[in-house]
């Protein structure tokens, strides 16, 4: 589904993070990315989403080579990316609007969007939060809603950047449970190795 | 803070202010695409927070206006930025009110736009950090002075009897002119060191802030 | 002192439940009439009306008074200067200054106007959530870009305010003191600069997150404003009152 070949990336200041990096995600793959800070894990996700352009290498997603901005429109509709900071992802006043933002962009009707909002809240175990104000939730709740906002797009692949950060024990269990029961493929970055082991079936080690 | 309260100004002054702000905002909205809204909005939010910070002078403290920095970074977009920020302040803390909104926005946004162009002229004259700081100082001083002058005008045009009060306001704000000028200078030097992209964007785009990093 | 959390918006009085479109239209009409109105009788009745709205909204009166005190600082300045410099017959003599009757009336009008509008804003706008006001603004044909700008500013003011507090606390932890000197002003300039940098970077990430969720330059909304029977009754009542104060105001000119 995702095939990265010989990817290298350089920041504007000249610092290199990825060097001839290869990665393949096939249906059913649940891959954990492990590595120190600054090894380019988030950069990798941004390259997949077309937010950053690699210096060299090929990005092949859903069997198509992706190079230009237009190529990534489809990628963004089919791949869900959970950002590290929930406040970057949740920008609407209410939870309901935040969850409906993606589906409405995909051309769903208001009724369909509302149905998706309800289903999503059910999946993440946060029913009754529809009218709550996103920014006033606790860090863990924001994390869960941000995850919901990604799921609401009904993506085929998930990219999860530190999904467990800020979650309490119960929410961590919920998240692990959701990930273990989904048939979606995903890439997950986390510093918590125990949790990574619980939710993945492959590991990639990245070094600086 | 540099706000005139509700109910003070006369109808012609209020109307003029509202019309001028509407015109400035209309010009700015043409320069803003939906894609730019997050950026202009979030930078405005930072200015809003900057406005709430107390800066000590002697035994008391004052609030900053920061319109020079707003103008340098946002250009014409300073109009909608201040419009929205002041509207929010009036809903949240009743600063400034509604009918005086046009005048209050115009008083700070016009000097902001003036500074935007002034800064562009100044910055061509030198590369050094020292010169950047001096340019910032000049812009900060010009912006607040203009704001205070506009404030005086709006009072005096309302009624002659405001003359004495306007003079006191002018005197009282001389300190603010110096503090804002200093802060603007330091702040610009800081911004160029830490985030030079802000200035690259500025030089590429006539209207100020527009993400060139964007894909 | 900073209450970004819209304390007044929480409540269940009929004022809170009133349709935000009715609230915006009412405060707009009231503010315009009051701002140009000259009749003291009209201003007094309008003040009574907005005071009634504040009471009906069952807001914490102590907080409301605090807000009014801040607003009235400027008005206080007017009382200090205007009556003494306003032309007209002297009401009394204070030292070398003669206080004119017309000046006192003028300052009284300003005080009434200002407080009446402020109370109206507290009762009608501060009791609505920002998101409901946004929906109403959109319905009332406020340009879409302004509405969304408003929305981003409101949303991120909270985030940036927290960021400011974290930065400021860490300055204090490192022995920073707010004093009147160059070092202090420089530190404040860096603090504001840092807030701008972080906000700029955050805006880039927020935009990226929007792109990742299929944003293509168009905003969609899920609004569901509904105009109830109660709203209709209250709005009619308000319109009657507004007509009444217009009559009062015009009456002054007729006499």
XYZ file of C-alpha atoms in Angstrom:
678
model
C 0.000 0.000 0.000
C 2.874 2.293 0.855
C 6.204 1.778 -0.751
C 9.092 4.130 -0.033
C 12.263 3.600 -2.020
C 15.654 5.121 -1.249
C 14.183 8.171 0.415
C 16.568 10.899 1.549
C 15.487 14.114 3.161
C 17.323 17.257 4.065
C 16.017 20.117 6.185
C 16.253 23.646 4.874
C 19.260 24.226 7.110
C 21.071 21.375 5.371
C 20.735 18.794 8.134
C 20.016 15.313 6.814
C 17.511 13.064 8.526
C 16.702 10.166 6.245
C 19.314 8.530 4.117
C 18.322 5.942 1.531
C 15.412 4.851 3.631
C 13.209 1.998 2.428
C 9.882 0.925 3.818
C 6.972 -1.157 2.569
C 3.554 -1.379 4.161
C 1.354 -4.200 2.880
C -2.282 -4.935 3.710
C -2.484 -6.275 7.246
C 0.878 -4.810 8.229
C 1.027 -3.132 11.617
C 4.427 -1.565 11.728
C 6.108 0.155 14.651
C 8.817 2.744 14.013
C 11.354 2.952 16.792
C 14.263 5.319 17.011
C 15.752 8.226 18.908
C 14.460 11.789 18.707
C 15.482 13.455 15.493
C 15.751 10.234 13.515
C 13.095 11.450 11.087
C 9.982 9.536 12.131
C 7.622 12.491 11.880
C 9.410 13.650 8.724
C 8.709 10.244 7.212
C 4.985 10.615 7.904
C 4.974 14.065 6.368
C 6.669 12.721 3.254
C 3.991 10.056 2.924
C 1.270 12.711 3.223
C 2.999 14.979 0.709
C 3.594 17.733 3.259
C 7.338 17.471 2.650
C 9.131 16.561 -0.548
C 12.123 14.211 -0.273
C 15.436 15.212 -1.782
C 15.543 11.915 -3.598
C 13.749 8.608 -3.776
C 10.339 7.345 -4.829
C 7.088 7.596 -2.945
C 4.627 4.983 -4.178
C 1.252 4.919 -2.500
C -1.681 2.726 -3.562
C 0.415 1.535 -6.492
C 0.969 4.990 -7.916
C 4.000 7.164 -7.934
C 3.272 10.380 -6.018
C 5.234 13.489 -6.844
C 3.094 16.576 -7.222
C 0.683 18.254 -4.819
C -2.314 16.933 -6.829
C -1.054 13.349 -6.490
C -1.412 13.626 -2.739
C -5.021 14.773 -2.658
C -6.112 11.164 -3.027
C -3.490 9.988 -0.543
C -4.827 12.374 2.093
C -8.326 11.067 1.579
C -7.288 7.463 2.038
C -4.530 7.761 4.647
C -5.282 9.106 8.124
C -2.475 10.957 9.922
C -2.691 11.503 13.678
C -0.539 14.536 14.519
C 1.710 14.604 17.555
C 0.035 17.677 19.046
C -3.738 17.331 19.281
C -4.170 21.106 19.274
C -2.846 21.159 15.716
C -5.516 18.751 14.597
C -8.524 19.950 16.561
C -9.357 23.468 15.516
C -13.150 23.556 15.609
C -15.197 24.877 18.515
C -17.018 21.655 19.250
C -16.066 17.993 19.146
C -18.873 17.308 16.698
C -17.598 19.877 14.202
C -14.048 18.631 14.543
C -15.114 15.084 13.764
C -17.304 16.208 10.855
C -14.608 18.394 9.270
C -12.982 15.534 7.328
C -16.179 13.803 6.146
C -17.646 17.146 4.967
C -14.464 17.862 3.025
C -14.856 14.490 1.352
C -18.248 15.617 0.084
C -20.455 13.764 2.556
C -23.864 15.290 3.288
C -24.579 16.804 6.702
C -26.722 13.795 7.661
C -24.018 11.334 6.683
C -21.427 13.424 8.521
C -23.542 13.367 11.684
C -23.968 9.610 11.390
C -20.187 9.206 11.064
C -19.675 11.470 14.090
C -21.925 9.243 16.181
C -20.316 6.030 15.014
C -16.846 7.424 15.643
C -17.669 8.564 19.155
C -18.994 5.084 19.803
C -15.783 3.459 18.567
C -13.514 5.658 20.693
C -15.822 5.294 23.681
C -16.663 8.983 24.020
C -20.391 9.104 23.436
C -22.018 12.256 24.777
C -19.057 14.487 23.865
C -20.704 15.886 20.693
C -21.354 19.390 21.972
C -18.305 19.636 24.236
C -15.815 22.370 23.429
C -12.699 20.710 21.958
C -10.120 23.004 23.531
C -11.496 22.548 27.019
C -11.019 18.780 27.067
C -8.159 17.202 29.009
C -4.995 16.261 27.135
C -5.998 12.600 26.999
C -9.527 13.364 25.830
C -8.150 15.642 23.113
C -5.860 12.828 22.016
C -8.815 10.434 21.718
C -10.944 12.978 19.831
C -8.034 13.727 17.497
C -7.793 9.981 16.856
C -11.553 9.981 16.223
C -11.167 12.869 13.774
C -8.705 10.743 11.815
C -10.923 7.644 11.959
C -13.923 9.677 10.795
C -12.238 10.033 7.408
C -12.615 6.245 7.133
C -9.028 5.880 5.950
C -7.516 2.658 4.678
C -4.143 3.300 6.289
C -3.288 5.054 9.549
C -0.131 6.979 10.424
C -0.003 7.417 14.183
C 2.518 9.811 15.708
C 2.760 9.128 19.447
C -0.868 7.994 19.784
C -0.517 7.047 23.458
C 0.963 10.277 24.777
C -1.155 11.878 27.467
C -3.616 8.998 27.681
C -4.558 7.515 31.031
C -4.495 3.754 31.557
C -8.088 3.213 30.564
C -7.738 5.244 27.359
C -4.497 3.423 26.507
C -6.373 0.136 26.795
C -9.125 1.475 24.582
C -6.614 2.620 21.986
C -4.761 -0.723 22.061
C -8.086 -2.470 21.735
C -9.161 -0.372 18.738
C -5.820 -0.909 17.018
C -5.822 -4.643 17.607
C -9.329 -5.025 16.265
C -9.004 -2.935 13.156
C -8.258 -4.466 9.797
C -6.597 -1.243 8.645
C -2.847 -1.255 8.151
C -0.866 1.284 10.057
C 2.485 2.782 10.943
C 2.936 3.824 14.525
C 5.619 5.888 16.257
C 5.927 5.722 20.021
C 8.578 5.891 22.684
C 6.699 3.361 24.754
C 8.181 0.040 23.650
C 5.755 -2.144 25.622
C 2.781 -0.563 23.895
C 4.456 -0.721 20.501
C 4.930 -4.444 21.012
C 1.254 -4.856 21.859
C -0.095 -3.218 18.733
C 2.355 -4.084 15.976
C 3.456 -7.125 14.044
C 6.660 -5.638 12.567
C 9.264 -3.211 13.840
C 11.551 -0.829 11.975
C 14.538 0.620 13.787
C 15.637 4.035 12.660
C 18.951 5.570 13.567
C 20.268 9.049 13.261
C -5.112 49.742 26.242
C -5.785 52.072 23.402
C -9.559 51.863 23.215
C -12.230 54.491 23.244
C -15.250 53.402 25.218
C -18.726 53.025 23.907
C -20.948 56.085 23.851
C -18.228 58.734 23.847
C -17.737 59.619 20.205
C -20.182 61.486 18.006
C -22.101 59.844 15.178
C -20.022 61.352 12.328
C -16.771 60.175 13.932
C -18.191 56.701 14.559
C -19.455 56.460 11.002
C -16.188 57.632 9.492
C -14.275 55.125 11.583
C -16.614 52.301 10.643
C -16.459 53.153 6.946
C -12.658 53.427 6.966
C -12.280 50.119 8.780
C -14.727 48.466 6.399
C -12.710 49.746 3.435
C -9.399 48.585 4.914
C -10.878 45.198 5.731
C -12.326 44.843 2.243
C -8.913 45.527 0.696
C -7.344 42.954 3.001
C -9.977 40.284 2.407
C -9.191 40.368 -1.295
C -5.614 39.431 -0.415
C -6.632 36.548 1.843
C -7.458 33.135 0.420
C -9.229 30.579 2.549
C -5.865 28.821 2.732
C -4.335 31.820 4.521
C -6.983 32.037 7.209
C -5.334 29.655 9.699
C -2.090 31.591 9.448
C -3.527 35.086 9.729
C -5.873 33.880 12.471
C -3.232 32.218 14.599
C -0.746 35.068 14.256
C -3.580 37.445 15.227
C -4.254 35.272 18.241
C -0.624 35.695 19.284
C -0.980 39.478 18.944
C -4.174 39.302 21.001
C -2.251 37.537 23.763
C 0.590 40.054 23.366
C -1.967 42.812 23.965
C -2.900 41.308 27.309
C 0.634 41.262 28.714
C 1.375 43.875 31.371
C 4.626 45.705 30.855
C 5.973 47.450 33.928
C 6.818 51.141 33.925
C 7.808 52.513 37.262
C 5.128 51.746 39.806
C 2.395 50.940 37.273
C 2.082 48.829 34.156
C 0.692 49.225 30.682
C -0.633 47.056 27.898
C 1.059 46.914 24.542
C -0.614 47.671 21.224
C 1.951 45.886 19.020
C 0.553 47.397 15.857
C 3.966 48.001 14.309
C 4.827 44.300 14.465
C 1.331 43.404 13.292
C 1.690 45.714 10.322
C 5.185 44.542 9.417
C 4.122 40.896 9.448
C 0.569 41.173 8.182
C 0.395 44.284 5.986
C -3.188 45.118 5.081
C -4.295 41.969 6.860
C -3.756 43.921 10.070
C -7.237 45.387 9.476
C -9.210 42.138 9.733
C -6.750 40.865 12.354
C -7.432 43.776 14.713
C -11.120 43.840 13.805
C -11.566 40.260 14.846
C -9.329 40.592 17.907
C -11.175 43.676 19.177
C -14.565 42.120 18.525
C -13.488 39.151 20.587
C -12.159 41.419 23.335
C -15.453 43.225 23.419
C -17.368 39.957 23.766
C -15.002 38.474 26.331
C -14.081 41.509 28.432
C -16.192 44.393 27.076
C -13.110 46.365 26.069
C -13.977 48.849 23.368
C -17.544 47.922 22.625
C -19.428 47.718 19.367
C -20.252 51.112 17.924
C -16.718 52.317 18.598
C -15.243 49.180 17.018
C -14.651 50.838 13.651
C -12.800 53.792 15.152
C -10.811 51.619 17.552
C -9.676 49.293 14.773
C -8.843 52.124 12.403
C -6.714 53.870 15.032
C -4.344 50.908 15.280
C -4.677 49.263 11.865
C -3.951 52.284 9.683
C -0.626 52.966 11.454
C 0.097 49.240 11.125
C -0.285 49.404 7.347
C 1.808 52.589 7.211
C 4.554 50.757 9.113
C 4.405 47.853 6.728
C 5.462 50.092 3.853
C 7.803 52.166 5.983
C 9.589 49.014 7.118
C 10.002 47.828 3.537
C 11.708 51.090 2.637
C 13.918 51.092 5.731
C 15.038 47.484 5.467
C 16.441 48.030 1.977
C 18.970 50.466 3.432
C 20.978 47.962 5.443
C 21.551 44.332 6.315
C 22.917 44.459 9.844
C 21.016 43.452 12.942
C 21.668 46.864 14.376
C 19.936 48.534 11.460
C 17.053 46.072 11.686
C 16.676 46.991 15.350
C 16.755 50.697 14.523
C 14.169 50.202 11.750
C 11.967 48.373 14.237
C 12.423 51.162 16.754
C 11.388 53.764 14.182
C 8.353 51.730 13.086
C 7.265 51.133 16.676
C 7.534 54.830 17.472
C 5.727 55.882 14.296
C 2.921 53.375 14.786
C 2.079 54.409 18.333
C 2.478 58.112 17.622
C 0.066 57.832 14.702
C -2.359 55.862 16.840
C -2.288 58.481 19.563
C -2.781 61.251 17.003
C -5.777 59.451 15.509
C -7.158 58.967 19.006
C -6.809 62.695 19.686
C -8.468 63.570 16.405
C -11.421 61.314 17.043
C -11.958 62.971 20.418
C -11.472 66.532 19.205
C -13.733 66.036 16.189
C -16.406 64.733 18.528
C -16.412 67.835 20.676
C -14.037 70.756 21.329
C -14.329 70.206 25.050
C -12.284 67.013 24.700
C -9.267 69.098 23.803
C -7.730 69.125 27.292
C -8.334 65.432 27.757
C -6.790 64.649 24.379
C -3.687 66.620 25.355
C -3.359 64.624 28.553
C -3.704 61.382 26.616
C -0.938 62.496 24.287
C 1.356 63.297 27.191
C 0.519 60.067 28.972
C 1.301 57.987 25.927
C 4.772 59.367 25.231
C 6.183 56.650 27.460
C 4.256 54.024 25.545
C 5.793 55.312 22.302
C 9.281 54.663 23.652
C 8.478 51.268 25.125
C 6.738 50.006 22.008
C 9.579 51.309 19.870
C 12.151 49.437 21.987
C 10.113 46.265 22.027
C 9.478 46.362 18.286
C 13.194 46.777 17.609
C 14.250 43.904 19.873
C 11.428 41.723 18.655
C 12.354 42.084 14.985
C 15.998 41.263 15.676
C 14.822 38.191 17.556
C 12.464 37.115 14.778
C 15.097 37.381 12.074
C 17.531 35.330 14.117
C 15.064 32.621 15.121
C 12.656 32.441 12.209
C 14.036 34.228 9.159
C 11.284 32.625 7.031
C 8.887 35.210 8.424
C 10.909 37.837 6.603
C 11.398 35.856 3.423
C 7.630 35.480 3.214
C 7.317 39.165 3.781
C 9.667 40.080 0.992
C 8.166 37.680 -1.527
C 4.582 38.640 -0.883
C 3.318 42.177 -1.087
C 0.559 41.587 1.411
C 2.677 40.130 4.191
C 2.644 36.678 5.781
C 1.911 33.991 3.331
C 3.392 30.544 3.732
C 6.102 29.986 1.208
C 6.995 26.807 3.068
C 3.685 25.433 2.073
C 3.423 22.577 -0.367
C -7.986 39.043 35.520
C -8.061 37.259 32.212
C -11.144 35.159 31.736
C -10.835 33.627 28.323
C -13.306 30.967 29.212
C -16.450 32.936 28.648
C -17.702 32.578 32.209
C -20.890 34.484 31.365
C -21.799 32.041 28.593
C -22.626 29.308 31.072
C -26.182 29.511 32.262
C -29.675 28.406 31.416
C -31.757 31.578 31.704
C -34.037 32.610 28.851
C -31.443 35.188 27.880
C -28.869 32.435 27.443
C -31.282 30.390 25.377
C -32.336 33.202 23.080
C -31.429 32.625 19.434
C -27.988 34.193 18.800
C -29.316 35.927 15.667
C -31.913 37.726 17.782
C -29.209 38.682 20.263
C -26.904 40.105 17.593
C -29.672 42.047 15.859
C -30.931 43.429 19.168
C -27.548 44.593 20.435
C -26.733 46.082 17.054
C -29.964 48.119 16.914
C -29.664 49.157 20.546
C -26.028 50.157 20.235
C -26.665 52.293 17.171
C -29.681 54.072 18.686
C -27.880 54.652 21.968
C -24.702 55.856 20.301
C -26.528 58.603 18.428
C -29.319 59.192 20.982
C -29.484 62.488 22.864
C -32.552 62.122 25.059
C -31.673 61.488 28.686
C -35.092 59.923 29.323
C -34.520 57.516 26.456
C -31.000 56.703 27.669
C -32.279 56.037 31.186
C -34.960 53.664 29.930
C -32.475 51.856 27.729
C -30.125 51.522 30.690
C -32.978 50.093 32.738
C -33.735 47.660 29.930
C -30.174 46.347 29.574
C -29.833 46.176 33.368
C -32.993 44.087 33.389
C -31.455 41.776 30.758
C -28.336 41.307 32.879
C -30.494 40.487 35.922
C -32.657 38.135 33.877
C -29.536 36.323 32.689
C -28.747 35.660 36.384
C -25.083 36.550 35.930
C -22.743 36.861 38.860
C -23.252 40.529 39.706
C -19.871 40.963 41.302
C -18.172 40.003 38.054
C -20.462 42.276 36.038
C -19.621 45.203 38.314
C -15.903 44.507 37.945
C -16.245 44.735 34.181
C -18.162 47.987 34.468
C -15.507 49.505 36.701
C -12.858 48.884 34.044
C -15.055 50.418 31.353
C -15.825 53.446 33.490
C -12.181 54.431 33.922
C -12.290 56.161 30.590
C -15.619 57.761 31.521
C -14.024 59.011 34.727
C -11.458 60.828 32.603
C -14.300 62.533 30.808
C -15.819 63.714 34.094
C -12.456 65.149 35.104
C -11.962 67.187 31.935
C -15.187 67.829 30.096
C -17.479 69.682 32.553
C -14.711 72.186 33.249
C -13.936 72.921 29.615
C -17.385 72.628 28.071
C -18.798 76.006 26.957
C -22.026 77.210 28.563
C -23.465 78.720 31.717
C -21.614 77.928 34.905
C -23.307 75.529 37.287
C -20.767 76.111 40.020
C -17.277 77.300 40.626
C -14.545 74.891 41.780
C -11.426 76.907 42.505
C -10.426 78.565 39.250
C -12.618 76.254 37.149
C -16.209 76.901 36.240
C -18.282 73.776 35.804
C -20.812 74.261 33.032
C -24.340 72.861 33.202
C -24.207 71.776 29.590
C -20.909 69.999 30.288
C -22.391 68.034 33.156
C -25.347 67.019 31.002
C -22.973 66.012 28.219
C -20.863 63.859 30.546
C -24.013 62.317 32.037
C -25.229 61.322 28.590
C -21.904 59.692 27.781
C -21.962 57.784 31.059
C -25.508 56.536 30.490
C -24.844 55.551 26.897
C -21.630 53.789 27.626
C -23.003 51.774 30.523
C -26.246 50.927 28.772
C -24.414 49.532 25.739
C -21.865 47.687 27.889
C -24.580 46.017 29.931
C -26.318 45.123 26.693
C -23.160 43.497 25.349
C -22.692 41.566 28.582
C -26.309 40.405 28.617
C -26.618 39.569 24.932
C -23.199 38.716 23.514
C -21.226 37.432 26.477
C -24.016 34.984 27.285
C -23.644 33.270 23.908
C -20.952 30.776 23.101
C -18.529 31.966 20.465
C -19.487 29.100 18.187
C -23.174 30.008 18.288
C -22.288 33.647 17.558
C -20.286 32.476 14.579
C -23.191 30.532 13.187
C -25.400 33.570 13.639
C -22.867 35.862 11.971
C -22.723 33.535 9.009
C -26.511 33.588 8.819
C -26.482 37.386 8.985
C -24.175 37.590 5.955
C -20.991 38.597 7.732
C -18.237 37.765 5.164
C -17.232 34.142 5.515
C -13.537 34.960 5.780
C -14.175 37.210 8.774
C -16.220 34.531 10.492
C -13.487 31.935 10.037
C -10.781 34.342 11.044
C -12.741 35.054 14.196
C -13.006 31.361 14.780
C -9.255 30.691 14.465
C -8.375 33.623 16.676
C -10.785 32.460 19.357
C -9.650 28.858 19.186
C -5.928 29.581 19.328
C -5.983 32.451 21.807
C -6.434 29.779 24.453
C -3.568 27.649 23.222
C -1.246 30.641 22.912
C -2.288 32.036 26.271
C -1.231 28.736 27.850
C 2.009 28.841 25.900
C 2.619 32.387 27.130
C 2.078 31.285 30.717
C 4.491 28.379 30.356
C 7.161 30.643 28.881
C 6.578 33.364 31.451
C 6.652 30.896 34.341
C 9.938 29.514 33.112
C 11.300 33.076 32.964
C 10.208 33.627 36.542
C 11.795 30.318 37.583
C 15.049 31.635 36.215
C 14.877 34.744 38.338
C 13.253 37.191 35.935
C 11.761 40.255 37.596
C 9.393 42.681 35.913
C 11.224 45.961 36.352
C 11.651 49.185 34.457
C 14.910 48.538 32.646
C 16.279 47.621 29.263
C 16.947 43.999 30.153
C 13.328 43.581 31.162
C 11.962 45.138 27.974
C 14.317 43.039 25.892
C 13.078 39.914 27.654
C 9.484 40.890 26.972
C 10.332 41.493 23.320
C 11.876 38.010 23.090
C 8.849 36.546 24.832
C 6.488 38.156 22.335
C 8.787 37.171 19.480
C 8.774 33.581 20.709
C 4.980 33.580 20.879
C 4.858 34.817 17.291
C 7.329 32.190 16.103
C 5.487 29.375 17.825
C 2.151 30.623 16.547
C 3.490 30.854 13.033
C 4.854 27.326 13.247
C 1.625 26.103 14.751
C -0.396 27.701 11.988
C 1.675 25.751 9.477
C 0.949 22.500 11.317
C -2.753 23.272 11.697
C -2.955 23.953 7.992
C -1.135 20.691 7.254
C -3.523 18.806 9.511
C -6.428 20.369 7.641
C -4.909 19.310 4.315
C -4.540 15.788 5.668
C -8.227 15.760 6.411
C -9.166 16.652 2.878
C -9.355 20.460 3.152
C -9.356 22.028 -0.309
C -9.983 25.659 0.424
C -13.637 25.392 1.259
C -15.239 25.426 4.689
C -18.364 23.413 5.358
C -20.542 23.817 8.358
C -22.840 21.704 10.417
C -25.156 24.389 11.646
C -28.495 23.858 13.191
C -29.872 27.151 14.395
C -33.550 26.904 15.086
C -35.877 29.787 15.666
C -38.386 28.804 18.349
C -41.745 30.276 19.228
C -40.219 31.699 22.369
C -37.557 33.476 20.270
C -40.283 34.988 18.124
C -42.202 36.293 21.147
C -39.121 37.762 22.780
C -37.877 39.321 19.555
C -41.281 40.938 18.990
C -41.178 42.328 22.524
C -37.696 43.690 21.950
C -38.749 45.337 18.687
C -41.646 47.024 20.477
C -39.241 48.362 23.090
C -36.809 49.565 20.431
C -39.631 51.367 18.603
C -40.579 52.954 21.915
C -37.117 54.347 22.566
C -36.960 55.656 19.007
C -40.242 57.487 19.668
C -38.803 58.879 22.895
C -35.693 60.035 21.099
C -37.635 61.665 18.263
C -39.998 63.254 20.791
C -37.109 65.265 22.126
C -36.544 66.783 18.733
C -40.258 67.559 18.327
C -40.392 69.463 21.583
